[in-house]
Each structure stands twice: as C-alpha cells, then as structure tokens.
Short mmCIF file of C-alpha atoms and ligand atoms in Angstrom, two decimals:
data_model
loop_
_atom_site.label_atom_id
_atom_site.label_comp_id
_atom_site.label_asym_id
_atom_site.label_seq_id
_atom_site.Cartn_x
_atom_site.Cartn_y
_atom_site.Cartn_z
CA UNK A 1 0.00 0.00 0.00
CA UNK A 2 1.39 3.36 -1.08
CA UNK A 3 2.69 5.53 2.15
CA UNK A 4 -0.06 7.85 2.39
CA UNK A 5 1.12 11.82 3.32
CA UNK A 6 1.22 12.48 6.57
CA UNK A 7 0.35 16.08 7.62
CA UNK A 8 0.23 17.54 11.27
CA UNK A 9 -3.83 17.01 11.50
CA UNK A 10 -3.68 13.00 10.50
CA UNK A 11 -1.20 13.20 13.60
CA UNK A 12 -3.58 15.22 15.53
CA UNK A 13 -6.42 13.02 14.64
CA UNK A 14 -4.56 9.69 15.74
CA UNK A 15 -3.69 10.94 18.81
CA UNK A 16 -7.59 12.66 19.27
CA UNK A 17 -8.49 10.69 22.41
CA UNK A 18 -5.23 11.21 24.37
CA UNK A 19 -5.39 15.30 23.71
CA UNK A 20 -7.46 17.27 26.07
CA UNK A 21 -9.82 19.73 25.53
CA UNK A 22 -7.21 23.06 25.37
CA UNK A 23 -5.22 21.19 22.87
CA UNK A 24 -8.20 20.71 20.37
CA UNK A 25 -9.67 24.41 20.72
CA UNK A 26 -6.39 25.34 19.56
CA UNK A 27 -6.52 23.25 17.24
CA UNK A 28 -9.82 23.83 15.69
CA UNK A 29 -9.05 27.84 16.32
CA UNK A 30 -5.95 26.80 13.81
CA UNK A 31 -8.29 25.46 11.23
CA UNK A 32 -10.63 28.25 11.36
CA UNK A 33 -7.78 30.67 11.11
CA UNK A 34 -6.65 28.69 7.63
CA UNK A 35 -10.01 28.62 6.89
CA UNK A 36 -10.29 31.99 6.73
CA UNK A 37 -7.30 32.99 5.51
CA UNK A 38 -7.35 30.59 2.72
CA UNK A 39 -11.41 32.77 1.81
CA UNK A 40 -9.65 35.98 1.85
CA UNK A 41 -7.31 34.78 -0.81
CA UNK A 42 -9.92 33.27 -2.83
CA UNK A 43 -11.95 36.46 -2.29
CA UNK A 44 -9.32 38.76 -3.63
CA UNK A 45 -9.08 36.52 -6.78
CA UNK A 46 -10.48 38.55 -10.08
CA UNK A 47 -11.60 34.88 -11.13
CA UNK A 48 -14.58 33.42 -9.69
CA UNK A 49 -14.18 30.18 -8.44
CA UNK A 50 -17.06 27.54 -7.42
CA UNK A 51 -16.80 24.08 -5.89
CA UNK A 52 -19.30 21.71 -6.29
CA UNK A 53 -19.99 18.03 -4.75
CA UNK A 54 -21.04 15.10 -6.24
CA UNK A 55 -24.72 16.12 -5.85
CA UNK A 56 -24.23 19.45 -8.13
CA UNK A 57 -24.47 21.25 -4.42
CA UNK A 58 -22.47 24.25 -3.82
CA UNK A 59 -19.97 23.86 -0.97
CA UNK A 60 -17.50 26.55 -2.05
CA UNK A 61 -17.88 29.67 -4.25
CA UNK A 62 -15.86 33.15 -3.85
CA UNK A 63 -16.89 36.37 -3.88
CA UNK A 64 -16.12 37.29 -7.86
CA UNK A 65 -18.10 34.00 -8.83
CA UNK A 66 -20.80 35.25 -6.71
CA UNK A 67 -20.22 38.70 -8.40
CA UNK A 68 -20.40 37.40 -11.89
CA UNK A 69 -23.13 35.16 -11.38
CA UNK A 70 -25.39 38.16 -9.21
CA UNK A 71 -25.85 35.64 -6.25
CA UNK A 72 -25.96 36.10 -2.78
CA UNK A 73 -23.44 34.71 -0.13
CA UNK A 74 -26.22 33.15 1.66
CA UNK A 75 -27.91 31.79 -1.40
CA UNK A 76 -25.16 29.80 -2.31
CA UNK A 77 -23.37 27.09 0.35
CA UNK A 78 -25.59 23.92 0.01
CA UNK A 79 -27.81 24.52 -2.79
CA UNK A 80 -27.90 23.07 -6.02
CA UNK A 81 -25.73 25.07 -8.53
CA UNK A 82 -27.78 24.41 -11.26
CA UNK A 83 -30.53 25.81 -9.78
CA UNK A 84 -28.53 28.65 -8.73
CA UNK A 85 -27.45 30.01 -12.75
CA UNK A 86 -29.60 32.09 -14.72
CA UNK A 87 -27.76 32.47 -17.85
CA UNK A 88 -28.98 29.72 -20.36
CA UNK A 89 -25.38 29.78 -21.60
CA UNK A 90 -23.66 28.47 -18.24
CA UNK A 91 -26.79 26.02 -18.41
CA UNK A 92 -26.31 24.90 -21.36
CA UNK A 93 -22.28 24.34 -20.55
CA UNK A 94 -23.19 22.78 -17.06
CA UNK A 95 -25.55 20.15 -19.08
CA UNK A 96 -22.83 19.34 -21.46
CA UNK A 97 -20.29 18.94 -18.60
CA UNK A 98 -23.05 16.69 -16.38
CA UNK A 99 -23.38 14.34 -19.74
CA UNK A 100 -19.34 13.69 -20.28
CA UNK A 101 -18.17 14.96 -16.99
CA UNK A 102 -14.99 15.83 -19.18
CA UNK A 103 -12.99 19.04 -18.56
CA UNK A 104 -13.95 21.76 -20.27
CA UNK A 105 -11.59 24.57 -20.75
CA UNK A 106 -11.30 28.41 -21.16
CA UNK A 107 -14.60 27.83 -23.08
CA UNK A 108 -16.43 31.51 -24.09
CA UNK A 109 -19.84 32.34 -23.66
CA UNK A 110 -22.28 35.52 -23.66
CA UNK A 111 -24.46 36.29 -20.34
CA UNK A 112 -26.40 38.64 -20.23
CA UNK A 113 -25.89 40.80 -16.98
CA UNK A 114 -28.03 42.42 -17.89
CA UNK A 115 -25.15 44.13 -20.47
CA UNK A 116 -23.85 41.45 -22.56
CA UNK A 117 -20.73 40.51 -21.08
CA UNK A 118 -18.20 37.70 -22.47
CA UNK A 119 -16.97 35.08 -19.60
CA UNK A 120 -14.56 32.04 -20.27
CA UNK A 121 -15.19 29.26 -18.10
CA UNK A 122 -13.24 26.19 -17.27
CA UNK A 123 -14.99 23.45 -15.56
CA UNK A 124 -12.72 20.48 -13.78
CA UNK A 125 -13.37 17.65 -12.45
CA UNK A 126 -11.67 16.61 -8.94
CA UNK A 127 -11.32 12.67 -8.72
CA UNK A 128 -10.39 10.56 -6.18
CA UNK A 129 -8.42 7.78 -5.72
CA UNK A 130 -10.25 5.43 -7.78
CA UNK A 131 -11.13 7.61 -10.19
CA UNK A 132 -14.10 8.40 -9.10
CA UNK A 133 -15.57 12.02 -9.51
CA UNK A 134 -16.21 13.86 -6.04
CA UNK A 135 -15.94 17.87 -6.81
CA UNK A 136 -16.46 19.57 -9.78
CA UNK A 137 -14.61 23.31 -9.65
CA UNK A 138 -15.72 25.62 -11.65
CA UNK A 139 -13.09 28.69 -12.83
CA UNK A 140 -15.09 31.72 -14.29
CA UNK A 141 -13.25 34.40 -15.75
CA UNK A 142 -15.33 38.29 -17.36
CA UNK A 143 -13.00 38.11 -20.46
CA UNK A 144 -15.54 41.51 -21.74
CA UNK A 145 -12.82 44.21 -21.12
CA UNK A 146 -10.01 42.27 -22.90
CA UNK A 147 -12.62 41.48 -25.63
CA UNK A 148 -13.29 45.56 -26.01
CA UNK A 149 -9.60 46.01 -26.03
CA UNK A 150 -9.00 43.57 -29.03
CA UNK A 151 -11.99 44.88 -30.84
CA UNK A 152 -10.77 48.68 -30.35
CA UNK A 153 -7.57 47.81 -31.92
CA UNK A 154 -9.00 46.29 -34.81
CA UNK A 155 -10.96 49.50 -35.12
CA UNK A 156 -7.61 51.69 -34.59
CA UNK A 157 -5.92 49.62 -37.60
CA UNK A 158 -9.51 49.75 -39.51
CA UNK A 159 -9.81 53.46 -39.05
CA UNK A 160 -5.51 54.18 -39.92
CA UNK A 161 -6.02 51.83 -43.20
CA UNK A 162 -8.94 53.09 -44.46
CA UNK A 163 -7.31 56.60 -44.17
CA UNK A 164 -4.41 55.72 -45.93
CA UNK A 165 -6.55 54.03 -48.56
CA UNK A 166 -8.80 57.24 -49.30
CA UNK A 167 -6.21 59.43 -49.15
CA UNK A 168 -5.00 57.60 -52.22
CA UNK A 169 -8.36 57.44 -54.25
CA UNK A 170 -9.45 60.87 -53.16
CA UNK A 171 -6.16 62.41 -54.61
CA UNK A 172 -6.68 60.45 -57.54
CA UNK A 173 -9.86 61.93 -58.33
CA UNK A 174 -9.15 65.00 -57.43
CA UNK A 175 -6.84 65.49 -60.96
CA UNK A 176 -9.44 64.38 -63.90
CA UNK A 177 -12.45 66.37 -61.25
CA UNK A 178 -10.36 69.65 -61.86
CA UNK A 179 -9.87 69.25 -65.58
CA UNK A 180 -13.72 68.55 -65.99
CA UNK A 181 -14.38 71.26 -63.79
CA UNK A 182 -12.09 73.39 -66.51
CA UNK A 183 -13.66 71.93 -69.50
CA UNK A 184 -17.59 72.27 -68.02
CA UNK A 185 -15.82 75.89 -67.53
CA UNK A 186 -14.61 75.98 -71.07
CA UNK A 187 -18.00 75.26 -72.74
CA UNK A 188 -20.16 77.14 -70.60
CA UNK A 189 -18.04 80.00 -72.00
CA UNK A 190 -18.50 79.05 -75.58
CA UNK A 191 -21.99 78.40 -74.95
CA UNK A 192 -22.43 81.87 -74.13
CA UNK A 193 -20.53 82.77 -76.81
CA UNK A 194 -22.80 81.01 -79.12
CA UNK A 195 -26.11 82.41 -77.70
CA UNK A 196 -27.04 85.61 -79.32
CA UNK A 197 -26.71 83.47 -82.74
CA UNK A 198 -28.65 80.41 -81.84
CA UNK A 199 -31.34 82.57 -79.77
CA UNK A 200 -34.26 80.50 -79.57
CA UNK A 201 -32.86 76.90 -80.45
CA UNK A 202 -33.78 74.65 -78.29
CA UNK A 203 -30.91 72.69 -78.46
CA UNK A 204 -28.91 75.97 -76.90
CA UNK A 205 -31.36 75.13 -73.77
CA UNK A 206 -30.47 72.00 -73.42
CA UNK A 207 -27.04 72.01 -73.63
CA UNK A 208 -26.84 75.25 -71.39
CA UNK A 209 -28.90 73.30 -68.83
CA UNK A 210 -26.89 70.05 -69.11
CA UNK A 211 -23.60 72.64 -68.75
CA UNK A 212 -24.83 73.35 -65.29
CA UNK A 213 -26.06 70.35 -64.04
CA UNK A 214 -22.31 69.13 -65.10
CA UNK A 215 -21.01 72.14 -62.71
CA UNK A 216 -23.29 71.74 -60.28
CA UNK A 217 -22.66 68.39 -59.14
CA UNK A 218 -18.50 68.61 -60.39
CA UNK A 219 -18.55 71.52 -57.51
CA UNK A 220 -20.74 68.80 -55.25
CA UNK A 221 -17.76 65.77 -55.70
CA UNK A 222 -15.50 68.54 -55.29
CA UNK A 223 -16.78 69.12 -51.45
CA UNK A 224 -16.88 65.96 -50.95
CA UNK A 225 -13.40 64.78 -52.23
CA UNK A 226 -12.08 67.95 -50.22
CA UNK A 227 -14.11 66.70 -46.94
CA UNK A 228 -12.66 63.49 -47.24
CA UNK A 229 -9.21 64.83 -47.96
CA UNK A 230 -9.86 67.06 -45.10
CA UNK A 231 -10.31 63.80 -42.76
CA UNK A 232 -7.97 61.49 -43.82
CA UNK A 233 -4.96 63.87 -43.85
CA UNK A 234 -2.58 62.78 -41.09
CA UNK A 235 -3.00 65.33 -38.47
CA UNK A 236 0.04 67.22 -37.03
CA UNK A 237 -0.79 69.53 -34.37
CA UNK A 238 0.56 72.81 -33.72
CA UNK A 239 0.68 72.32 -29.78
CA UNK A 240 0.65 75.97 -27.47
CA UNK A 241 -1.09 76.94 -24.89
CA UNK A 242 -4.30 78.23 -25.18
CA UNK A 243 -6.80 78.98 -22.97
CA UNK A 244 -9.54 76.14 -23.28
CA UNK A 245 -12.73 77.50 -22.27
CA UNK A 246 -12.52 80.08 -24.99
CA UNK A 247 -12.67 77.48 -27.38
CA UNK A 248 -16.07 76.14 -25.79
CA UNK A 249 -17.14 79.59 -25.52
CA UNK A 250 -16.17 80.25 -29.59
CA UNK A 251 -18.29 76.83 -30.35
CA UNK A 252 -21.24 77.99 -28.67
CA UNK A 253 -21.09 81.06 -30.84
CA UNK A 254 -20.83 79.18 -33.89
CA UNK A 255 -24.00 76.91 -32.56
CA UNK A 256 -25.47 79.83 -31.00
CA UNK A 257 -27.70 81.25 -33.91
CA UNK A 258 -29.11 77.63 -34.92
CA UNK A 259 -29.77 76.38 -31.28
CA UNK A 260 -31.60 80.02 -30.87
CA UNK A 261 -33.66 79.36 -34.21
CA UNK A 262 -34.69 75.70 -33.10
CA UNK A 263 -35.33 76.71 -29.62
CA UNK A 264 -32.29 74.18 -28.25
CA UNK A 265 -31.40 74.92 -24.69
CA UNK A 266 -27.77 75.90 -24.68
CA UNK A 267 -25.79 75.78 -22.03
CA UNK A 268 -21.85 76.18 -21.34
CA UNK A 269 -20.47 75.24 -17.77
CA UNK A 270 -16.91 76.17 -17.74
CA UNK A 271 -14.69 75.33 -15.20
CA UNK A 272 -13.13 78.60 -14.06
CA UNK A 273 -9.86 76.85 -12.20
CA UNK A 274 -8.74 75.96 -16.02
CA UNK A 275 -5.89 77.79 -16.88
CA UNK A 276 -4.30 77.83 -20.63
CA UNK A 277 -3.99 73.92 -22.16
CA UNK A 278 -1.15 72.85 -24.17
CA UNK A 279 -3.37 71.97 -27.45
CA UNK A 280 -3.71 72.78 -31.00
CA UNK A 281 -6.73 75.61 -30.55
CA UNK A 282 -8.20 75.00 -33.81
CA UNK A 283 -7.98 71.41 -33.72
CA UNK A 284 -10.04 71.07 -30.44
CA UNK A 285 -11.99 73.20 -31.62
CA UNK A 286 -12.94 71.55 -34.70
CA UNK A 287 -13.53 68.11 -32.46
CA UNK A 288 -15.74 70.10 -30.20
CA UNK A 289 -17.46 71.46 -33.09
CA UNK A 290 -18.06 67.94 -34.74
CA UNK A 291 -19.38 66.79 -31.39
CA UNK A 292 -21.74 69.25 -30.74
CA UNK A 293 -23.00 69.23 -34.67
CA UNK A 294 -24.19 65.74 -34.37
CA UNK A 295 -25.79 66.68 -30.65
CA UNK A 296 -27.80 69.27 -32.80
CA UNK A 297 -28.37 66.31 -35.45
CA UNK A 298 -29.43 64.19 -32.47
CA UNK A 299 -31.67 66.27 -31.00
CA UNK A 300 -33.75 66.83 -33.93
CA UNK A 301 -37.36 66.64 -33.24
CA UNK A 302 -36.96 67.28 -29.54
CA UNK A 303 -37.07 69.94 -26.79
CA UNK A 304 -33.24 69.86 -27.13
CA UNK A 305 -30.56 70.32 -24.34
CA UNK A 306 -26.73 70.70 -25.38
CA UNK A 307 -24.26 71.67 -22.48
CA UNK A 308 -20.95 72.34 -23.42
CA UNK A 309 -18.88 71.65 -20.01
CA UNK A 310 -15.05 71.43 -19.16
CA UNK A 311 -14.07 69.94 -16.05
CA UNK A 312 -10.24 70.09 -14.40
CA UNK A 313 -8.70 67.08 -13.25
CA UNK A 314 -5.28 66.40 -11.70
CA UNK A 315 -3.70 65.32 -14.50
CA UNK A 316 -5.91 66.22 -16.81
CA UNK A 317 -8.53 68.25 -18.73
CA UNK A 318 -12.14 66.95 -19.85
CA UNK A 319 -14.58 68.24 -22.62
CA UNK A 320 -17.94 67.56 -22.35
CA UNK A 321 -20.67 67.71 -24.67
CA UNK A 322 -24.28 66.19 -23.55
CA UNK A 323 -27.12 66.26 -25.43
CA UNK A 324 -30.94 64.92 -24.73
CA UNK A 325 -31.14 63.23 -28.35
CA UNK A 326 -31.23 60.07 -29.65
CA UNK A 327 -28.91 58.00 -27.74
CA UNK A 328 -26.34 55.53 -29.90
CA UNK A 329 -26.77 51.75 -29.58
CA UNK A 330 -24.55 48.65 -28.62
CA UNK A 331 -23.79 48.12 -32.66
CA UNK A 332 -23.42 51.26 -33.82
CA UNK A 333 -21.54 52.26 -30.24
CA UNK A 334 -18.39 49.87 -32.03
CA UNK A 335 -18.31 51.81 -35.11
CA UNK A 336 -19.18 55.71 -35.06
CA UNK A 337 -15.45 56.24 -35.22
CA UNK A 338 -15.01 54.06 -38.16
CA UNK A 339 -14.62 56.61 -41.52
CA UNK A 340 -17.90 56.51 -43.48
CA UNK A 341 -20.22 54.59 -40.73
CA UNK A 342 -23.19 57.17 -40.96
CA UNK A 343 -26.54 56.67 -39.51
CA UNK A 344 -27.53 59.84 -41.86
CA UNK A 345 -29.23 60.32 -44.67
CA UNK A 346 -26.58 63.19 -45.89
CA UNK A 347 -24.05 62.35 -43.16
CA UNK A 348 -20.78 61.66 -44.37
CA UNK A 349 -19.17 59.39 -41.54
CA UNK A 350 -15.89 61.13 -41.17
CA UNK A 351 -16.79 64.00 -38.31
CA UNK A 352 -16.33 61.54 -35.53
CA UNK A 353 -13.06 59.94 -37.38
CA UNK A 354 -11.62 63.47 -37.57
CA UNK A 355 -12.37 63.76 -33.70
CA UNK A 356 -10.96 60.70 -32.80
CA UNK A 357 -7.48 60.91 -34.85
CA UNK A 358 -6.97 64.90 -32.89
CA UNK A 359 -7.71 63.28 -29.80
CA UNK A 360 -4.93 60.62 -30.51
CA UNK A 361 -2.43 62.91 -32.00
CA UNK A 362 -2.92 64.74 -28.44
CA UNK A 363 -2.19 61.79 -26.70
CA UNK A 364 -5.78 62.26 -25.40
CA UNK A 365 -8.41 59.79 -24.29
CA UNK A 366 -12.25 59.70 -26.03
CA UNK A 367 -15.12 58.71 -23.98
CA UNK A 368 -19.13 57.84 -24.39
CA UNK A 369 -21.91 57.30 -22.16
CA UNK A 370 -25.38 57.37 -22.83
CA UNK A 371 -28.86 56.04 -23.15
CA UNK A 372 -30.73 54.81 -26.17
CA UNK A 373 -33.24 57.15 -26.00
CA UNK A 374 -32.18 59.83 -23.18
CA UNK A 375 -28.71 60.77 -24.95
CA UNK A 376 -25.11 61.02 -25.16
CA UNK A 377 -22.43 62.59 -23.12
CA UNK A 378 -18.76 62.51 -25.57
CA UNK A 379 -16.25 63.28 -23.52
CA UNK A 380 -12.28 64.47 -24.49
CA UNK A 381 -9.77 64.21 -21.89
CA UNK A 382 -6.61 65.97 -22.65
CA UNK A 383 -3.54 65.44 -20.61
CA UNK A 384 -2.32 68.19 -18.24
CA UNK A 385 1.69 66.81 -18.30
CA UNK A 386 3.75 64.87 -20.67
CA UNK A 387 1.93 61.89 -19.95
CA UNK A 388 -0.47 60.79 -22.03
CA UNK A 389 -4.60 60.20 -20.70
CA UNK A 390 -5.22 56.70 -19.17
CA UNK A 391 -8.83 56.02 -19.42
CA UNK A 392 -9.19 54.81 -16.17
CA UNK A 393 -7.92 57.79 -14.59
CA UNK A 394 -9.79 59.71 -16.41
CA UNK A 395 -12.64 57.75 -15.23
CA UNK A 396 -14.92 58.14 -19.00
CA UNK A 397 -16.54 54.95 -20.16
CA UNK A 398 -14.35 53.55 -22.72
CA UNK A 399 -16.59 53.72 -25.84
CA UNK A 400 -13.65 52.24 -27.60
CA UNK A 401 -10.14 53.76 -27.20
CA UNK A 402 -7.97 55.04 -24.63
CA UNK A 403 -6.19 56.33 -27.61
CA UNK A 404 -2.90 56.57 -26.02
CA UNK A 405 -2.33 52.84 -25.43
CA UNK A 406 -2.24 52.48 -29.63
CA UNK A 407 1.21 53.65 -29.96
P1 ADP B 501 -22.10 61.87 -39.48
O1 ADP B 501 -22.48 62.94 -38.50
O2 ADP B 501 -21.75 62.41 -40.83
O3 ADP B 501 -23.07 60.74 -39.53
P2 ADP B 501 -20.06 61.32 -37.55
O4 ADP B 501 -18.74 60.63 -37.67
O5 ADP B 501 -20.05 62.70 -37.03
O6 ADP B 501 -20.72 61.23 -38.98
O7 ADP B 501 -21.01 60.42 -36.63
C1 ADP B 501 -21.15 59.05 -36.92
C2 ADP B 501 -22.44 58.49 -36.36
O8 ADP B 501 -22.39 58.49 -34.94
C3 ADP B 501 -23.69 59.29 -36.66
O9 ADP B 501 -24.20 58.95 -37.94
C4 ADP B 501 -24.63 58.89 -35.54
O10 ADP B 501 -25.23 57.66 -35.82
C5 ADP B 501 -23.69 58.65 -34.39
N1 ADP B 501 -23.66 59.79 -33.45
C6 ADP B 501 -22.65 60.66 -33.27
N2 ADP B 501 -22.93 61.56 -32.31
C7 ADP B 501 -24.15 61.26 -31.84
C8 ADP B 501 -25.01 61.79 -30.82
N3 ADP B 501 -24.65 62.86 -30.10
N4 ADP B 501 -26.21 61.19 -30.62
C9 ADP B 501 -26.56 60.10 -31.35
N5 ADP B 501 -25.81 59.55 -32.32
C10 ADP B 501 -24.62 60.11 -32.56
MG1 MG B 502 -21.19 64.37 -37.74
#
C-alpha cells in the first residue's frame, strides 16, 4: 500500500483521544484561522471560483463568482448550482459537462448581466483515488474588457487603413475632377458665346442646362473629395497653450444662432480653475465642433438640451458635450469612429473619425456614455503633463479607445 502523506492534522487526529480539551480548541481555532485565511485569498481573486460536490451542491464559491453570477453569499453554500445560474449559456455548458463529466476549458460564452458581457469558463473535475468524480470546480473568468480592447484595436488599424486608402483614391480623383471642372468651364463659356446666334434653339437650352447640371454636381464631388481629404490627412498639431474654455465659448457662438432658431437649450459650464492647455486651438476646436453638430443632429425633433462643459482634473482636462437626443446603440456604439459609418441620410461618416485621430495625435483619451433614447455625453480628456490620458484615470466609459495605449 502506497505511504499515504502524513500532515500535522492525521497526527492530531490519531492521537484525538489522548489530547485534552485546550489542545483541540487550539486546534480547531488553527483550522478556522486557515479557513479563513485561505477565503480571503480566494476572495481577492479577479476569477470566480465555485466548488461543487457530487450532488451538483455548492460547498465553495468566492466572492467574484458570486459577483459574476449576481448571487448572494447566503444563497449559495448547500444549494444546487444548477438551480442557482440564470444564464442559459452556463446552463447549457453545465448540461454538457453533467453528460461527459470531461474538462472543459477556457470555453467563451455571452451572459447577459443584464449588459452582454463575455466570460470564459473552465470546468474540472476533482477525482479521487479510484477515479471516481467527487468535486467539480468551476473557474469563471469576465474576459468583456479584454474582448473591447482587441476589438478597439482592430478598429484603430480599420480606421488608420482606411485613411491611408482614401487618401490615395481621393487624390486620384481630385486630378481628372479639376480638368472637368475646366472643361464644363470651357463650354459654358463658348456656350455663351454662341447664344445671341442660336437665340431660340432649343438645343442651346439644353445644352446650357446640361452645362450646369455638369457644374453643379462637379462643384458637389469637389466638397466631398475635399471633406474626405480634409479627414484622412494625417493630423500634425501645432501644440501651445491656449486657454480652453474660450474654445467652448467660440463653439457655442458658432452653434449659438441655430440652437436660438430651433429653440435648443444651450448651455456652457466652464470650469473657471482651467488655466491655458497645451493643445492645438483649432484642432479642439474643430472636435468640439463635430461633437456638438451631431448633438444638434441628435436632438432633432426634440425639446433639445446641449451643455458644453469642461471639467479640471489632476492630471488632466475633460470636454464635455451632452445632449438629450437620440442616444447611440450597442452596434453602432463599435463603429461611429469608423470613416464613413453614418446613420444619416446626408451624413458623411468622417466628423467623428476626424475627432478621434486629434484626440490621438494629443495623446488624449475619447469617452461615451449614454442612453438609447435619453442621450449622449462625448467626452475628451486631454492630458495636463507629458503623460499621455489613461482612461481609467480619467474615469470616461471607454466607448472604444484610450487612444494613447495604440502607440
Ligand atoms: P455623421 O455625422 O456624418 O453621420 P459622424 O462621424 O459625425 O458622422 O457620426 C457618426 C455616427 O455616430 C452618426 O451617424 C450617428 O449615428 C452617431 N452619433 C454621433 N454623435 C451622436 C449623438 N450625439 N447622438 C446620437 N448619435 C450620434
Ligand atoms: Mg457628424
């Protein structure tokens, strides 16, 4: 027969009859003390980790399993964990486990909490001597935030190549748009050349109505091309200190008159302890501009409320603009910063591109929050030293990017 271990409590346990009564408190008071110890260290674990008997009962779980799964301490210890899961995903993985009772590892799934959150979850089982299954753990993992951070780096690369890529085509057009635009130039000349000795042929009308039409919509690409040209540029900023509330102030004047004609609710609220910013003045203000134009955009058959707000941190500076409009959802949440992505008859997708790529070349940080429905708050954090914005310090919901961490 194999030598089995022997630890201080088999001793202990032998000897159990000749101890006296002092001996085993301490003892015990020992084995509570591990006890506990060993819960604190499973608390502090980001994992969550559950142990279950033979039975499917619960006779361990930690405090992040009990987090992820929204259970109660008390709820837990002796209950069926089956009985205990809401999300049919973990069901569905805790039936597939109970058929092969078979490890299954790192496997993903989506739970809704009630935001859809990503977990990977391993599920072991603990045999014992002879094989036999007597504990099941279970090692639950919110893989979400790592998830987010993989996705926002595809959109970084997404947004960089598809800049390059217009660039390329736009400037391409650009050359036979500007010798049509010379030769639609050129005719409408001779055209009016022509007309005192073709009065009244209709064929003069036509062609003089065709001729604008033709300039008309050359001068329409034209924008367009530019706009894009405009966006895709790469963006070097001409960094000196400005004072940043007179940039929110100088938005809200260029608002001003169309919030006044629509009856929007304007409001600034400037922090006064802001001194002058190291920034490029008319890049902000172009990103504060683009921000608050689609808060106008959002708001559009509302009472509308847009507050322009700057807040000083201690490393920091934020921008905020709120609105009351439509809100943004999950989906399109992942891709308003992608060029093009429009949710606009006439929009053009590149205003929130443009914001995102000054934000970056500032070493800044871009944030969203909002409600379907009830609205948006974007906010811009710009850093106060060398350093660049961490989105966690700067406590905004990542919508996407802490743009610094791209390189
Ligand atoms: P555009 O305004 O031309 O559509 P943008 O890049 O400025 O392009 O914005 C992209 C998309 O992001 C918009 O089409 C809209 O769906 C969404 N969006 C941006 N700002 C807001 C907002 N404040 N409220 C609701 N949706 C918004
Ligand atoms: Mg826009």
């Amino acid at each position: 027969m194999p030598q089995e271990p022997t630890t201080f409590a088999d001793k202990f346990l032998r000897r159990l009859k000749k101890v006296d009564t002092e001996q085993i408190e301490n003892f015990l008071q020992n084995v509570l003390r591990e006890k506990a110890f060993l819960e604190v260290v499973f608390d502090s674990l980001t994992e969550g980790v559950v142990v279950t008997e033979r039975s499917g009962n619960v006779v361990f779980i930690n405090e992040s399993a009990r987090q992820l799964l929204g259970l109660l301490r008390r709820d837990c210890i002796g209950k069926s964990f089956h009985s205990l899961i809401k999300a049919r995903a973990i069901l569905r993985l805790a039936d597939e486990y109970a058929e092969l009772l078979e490890p299954i590892k790192q496997r993903e799934v989506l739970v809704r909490t009630p935001a859809v959150r990503t977990y990977a979850i391993t599920i072991l089982p603990i045999e014992n001597e002879s094989s036999l299954t007597t504990h099941t753990v279970w090692v639950i993992s919110d893989r979400t935030e790592s998830k987010r951070r993989m996705e926002e780096q595809r959109q970084i690369d997404n947004i960089e190549s598809l800049a390059t890529l217009t660039a390329g085509v736009a400037h391409e057009v650009k050359n036979p748009l500007n010798s049509l635009n010379i030769h639609a130039q050129l005719s409408r000349k001779s055209l009016a050349n022509l007309a005192p000795r073709l009065e009244g042929e209709p064929a003069l009308e036509r062609l003089e109505k065709s001729n604008s039409v033709i300039l008309e919509e050359i001068e329409r690409l034209t924008h367009i091309v530019d706009d894009f040209i405009k966006a895709v540029r790469p963006v070097r900023p001409q960094i000196r200190k400005f004072e940043l509330n007179k940039i929110l102030i100088d938005v809200a004047e260029l608002i001003g008159p169309e919030c006044q004609a629509r009856e929007i609710d304007l409001t600034l609220d400037l922090d006064p302890e802001i001194q002058r910013v190291q920034l490029d003045p008319d890049q902000i203000q172009q990103c504060v501009l683009n921000i608050a134009k689609n808060a106008l955009e959002a708001v559009e058959d509302l009472v509308g409320r847009i507050k322009l707000r700057t807040i000083l941190r201690s490393d920091h500076v934020l921008i905020e603009v709120e609105d009351n409009g439509c809100g943004i959802n999950e989906e399109d949440r992942l891709r308003i910063f992608e060029p093009y992505h429009t949710t606009k008859e006439t929009g053009t997708g590149l205003g929130l591109m443009v914001v995102y790529r000054i934000v970056r070349a500032h070493r800044g940080a871009l944030g969203l929050r909002g409600d379907v429905g009830k609205g948006t708050v974007f906010s811009i954090a710009l850093p106060l030293d060398e350093r660049p914005v961490r989105m966690l310090e700067a406590q905004i919901d990542p919508p996407i990017a802490d743009l610094s961490s791209s390189g």
